[in-house]
Coordinates of C-alpha atoms in Angstrom, one line a residue:
M1 CA 72.7 73.3 118.6
S2 CA 76.3 73.6 117.5
T3 CA 79.1 73.6 120.1
I4 CA 80.4 76.8 118.5
A5 CA 77.2 78.8 119.0
A6 CA 77.0 77.4 122.6
S7 CA 80.5 78.6 123.5
P8 CA 80.4 81.3 126.2
G9 CA 83.1 83.3 124.4
I10 CA 81.1 83.2 121.1
S11 CA 77.9 84.1 123.0
R12 CA 79.5 87.1 124.7
T13 CA 81.2 88.3 121.5
A14 CA 78.0 87.9 119.5
S15 CA 76.1 89.9 122.2
A16 CA 78.6 92.7 122.2
L17 CA 78.7 92.8 118.4
R18 CA 75.0 92.8 118.2
Q19 CA 74.8 95.9 120.4
L20 CA 77.6 97.6 118.4
Y21 CA 75.9 96.8 115.1
F22 CA 72.6 98.4 116.3
V23 CA 74.6 101.6 117.3
R24 CA 76.4 101.5 113.9
F25 CA 73.1 101.3 112.1
A26 CA 71.6 104.3 114.0
F27 CA 74.8 106.3 113.4
A28 CA 75.0 105.6 109.7
I29 CA 71.4 106.5 109.1
V30 CA 71.5 109.8 111.1
W31 CA 74.9 110.6 109.5
A32 CA 73.6 110.0 106.0
L33 CA 70.4 112.1 106.5
V34 CA 72.4 115.1 107.9
M35 CA 75.1 114.6 105.1
F36 CA 72.4 114.7 102.4
T37 CA 71.4 118.2 103.5
T38 CA 75.0 119.5 103.2
A39 CA 76.4 117.3 100.3
S40 CA 76.2 120.1 97.7
K41 CA 79.3 121.9 99.0
L42 CA 82.2 121.5 101.4
G43 CA 80.9 123.7 104.2
P44 CA 81.9 123.4 107.8
V45 CA 79.1 120.9 108.6
A46 CA 80.0 118.7 105.6
V47 CA 83.7 118.7 106.5
T48 CA 82.9 117.9 110.1
L49 CA 80.7 115.0 109.0
L50 CA 83.2 113.7 106.6
V51 CA 85.9 113.6 109.2
L52 CA 83.6 112.3 111.9
Y53 CA 82.5 109.2 109.9
P54 CA 86.0 107.5 109.8
L55 CA 86.6 108.5 113.4
F56 CA 83.3 106.8 114.4
D57 CA 84.6 103.8 112.5
V58 CA 87.8 103.9 114.6
A59 CA 85.7 103.9 117.8
A60 CA 83.6 101.0 116.6
A61 CA 86.6 99.0 115.6
I62 CA 88.1 99.5 119.0
V63 CA 84.9 98.2 120.7
D64 CA 84.8 95.3 118.2
A65 CA 88.5 94.4 118.9
R66 CA 87.9 94.4 122.6
A67 CA 84.8 92.3 122.3
S68 CA 86.4 89.8 119.8
R69 CA 89.6 89.0 121.8
T70 CA 88.1 85.7 123.1
T71 CA 87.0 84.5 119.7
G72 CA 89.9 85.3 117.5
T73 CA 92.7 87.7 116.7
P74 CA 91.7 91.3 116.2
A75 CA 94.7 92.1 114.0
L76 CA 92.6 93.1 111.0
L77 CA 90.5 95.4 113.2
Y78 CA 93.8 97.1 114.2
V79 CA 94.5 97.6 110.5
N80 CA 91.0 99.1 110.2
I81 CA 91.7 101.5 113.1
A82 CA 94.9 102.7 111.5
V83 CA 93.4 103.1 108.1
S84 CA 90.4 105.0 109.4
L85 CA 92.6 107.3 111.5
I86 CA 94.7 108.1 108.4
T87 CA 91.5 108.6 106.5
A88 CA 90.1 111.1 109.0
V89 CA 93.3 113.1 108.6
G90 CA 93.4 112.6 104.9
V91 CA 89.8 113.7 104.4
G92 CA 90.4 116.8 106.5
I93 CA 93.3 117.7 104.4
A94 CA 91.5 116.8 101.1
C95 CA 88.6 119.1 102.0
A96 CA 90.9 122.1 101.4
S97 CA 91.4 120.8 97.8
G98 CA 87.7 120.2 96.9
I99 CA 85.2 117.5 96.4
P100 CA 87.3 115.4 93.9
A101 CA 90.1 115.1 96.4
V102 CA 87.7 114.1 99.1
L103 CA 86.1 111.5 96.9
R104 CA 89.5 110.0 96.1
V105 CA 90.4 109.7 99.8
W106 CA 86.9 108.4 100.7
G107 CA 87.0 105.9 97.9
A108 CA 90.4 104.5 98.9
W109 CA 89.2 104.2 102.5
A110 CA 86.0 102.4 101.3
V111 CA 88.0 99.9 99.3
V112 CA 90.4 99.1 102.2
A113 CA 87.8 99.1 104.9
G114 CA 85.5 97.0 102.8
L115 CA 88.2 94.4 102.3
V116 CA 88.9 94.3 106.0
Q117 CA 85.1 93.9 106.7
L118 CA 84.8 91.2 104.1
I119 CA 87.7 89.2 105.5
V120 CA 86.7 89.7 109.2
G121 CA 83.1 88.5 108.2
V122 CA 84.5 85.4 106.5
T123 CA 86.6 84.5 109.6
R124 CA 83.6 85.0 111.9
R125 CA 81.0 83.2 109.7
K126 CA 80.8 80.3 112.2
M127 CA 79.4 82.7 114.7
G128 CA 76.5 83.4 112.5
G129 CA 75.1 86.7 111.3
Q130 CA 78.1 87.5 109.2
W131 CA 76.8 87.1 105.6
P132 CA 75.5 90.7 105.7
M133 CA 78.9 91.9 106.8
I134 CA 80.6 89.9 104.0
I135 CA 78.2 91.3 101.4
S136 CA 78.6 94.8 102.8
G137 CA 82.4 94.5 102.6
G138 CA 82.2 93.5 99.0
I139 CA 79.8 96.4 98.2
S140 CA 82.1 98.8 100.0
V141 CA 85.0 97.8 97.7
L142 CA 82.9 98.4 94.6
A143 CA 81.5 101.7 96.0
G144 CA 85.0 102.9 96.9
A145 CA 86.2 102.2 93.3
S146 CA 83.2 104.2 92.0
F147 CA 84.0 107.2 94.3
I148 CA 87.5 107.2 92.9
V149 CA 86.2 107.1 89.3
G150 CA 83.5 109.6 90.1
A151 CA 86.0 112.1 91.4
S152 CA 86.9 112.7 87.7
A153 CA 83.4 113.6 86.7
D154 CA 82.6 117.1 85.4
S155 CA 80.6 118.0 88.5
P156 CA 81.4 115.5 91.3
T157 CA 79.2 115.6 94.4
L158 CA 79.2 114.1 97.8
I159 CA 75.7 112.6 97.4
N160 CA 77.0 109.1 96.7
A161 CA 79.3 109.3 99.7
A162 CA 76.3 110.2 101.8
G163 CA 74.3 107.4 100.3
Y164 CA 77.1 105.0 100.9
A165 CA 76.3 104.9 104.6
I166 CA 72.7 103.8 104.2
P167 CA 73.3 100.3 102.8
G168 CA 76.1 99.8 105.3
G169 CA 73.9 100.7 108.1
I170 CA 71.1 98.4 106.9
F171 CA 73.6 95.5 106.6
F172 CA 74.7 96.2 110.2
L173 CA 71.0 96.1 111.3
I174 CA 70.4 92.8 109.5
S175 CA 73.6 91.3 111.0
A176 CA 72.6 92.5 114.5
F177 CA 69.3 90.7 114.2
R178 CA 71.0 87.6 112.9
L179 CA 73.4 87.6 115.8
G180 CA 70.6 87.3 118.2
R181 CA 70.6 83.6 118.3
A182 CA 74.4 83.3 118.8
A183 CA 74.1 86.0 121.5
K184 CA 71.6 83.8 123.4
G185 CA 73.9 80.8 123.1
N186 CA 71.5 78.9 120.8

């Protein structure tokens, strides 16, 4: 048993993150399933979902920052909160211009949020359960770039944006299971 995993601060943080990651998994899957049904056009439901996703990310980052105070600085999580708030507003505005504009904003957000997730995962790797977060952050950067490029396609759609949530949700689920040992203090 390592002294890091046995630390009460690490154990509490891992337990809180584990619960948060299970919630993030469930939200991502439900969001993606509903988004798939509306991704062909920017109707009221699609617009609401597109604004809701980064707002949910804000709430999750706030919970994460509060849980993580004892184990490190939450500065990058505050960056994520600001970027996600700006994204929610930006996506709402972009929806008036069409799918290409939405994909550009969504893509820029995926790049920045992915970098933050990757860096936060690297700084938490001693806690355990962070490799899925590191990989997910890297994939988010690549996916974001593909959204930006895809916005210039002849007939861009929101299908890939909807699909983006599924791997992220799965990585949160894997990380939640992997954090179980640290949450128990083992």
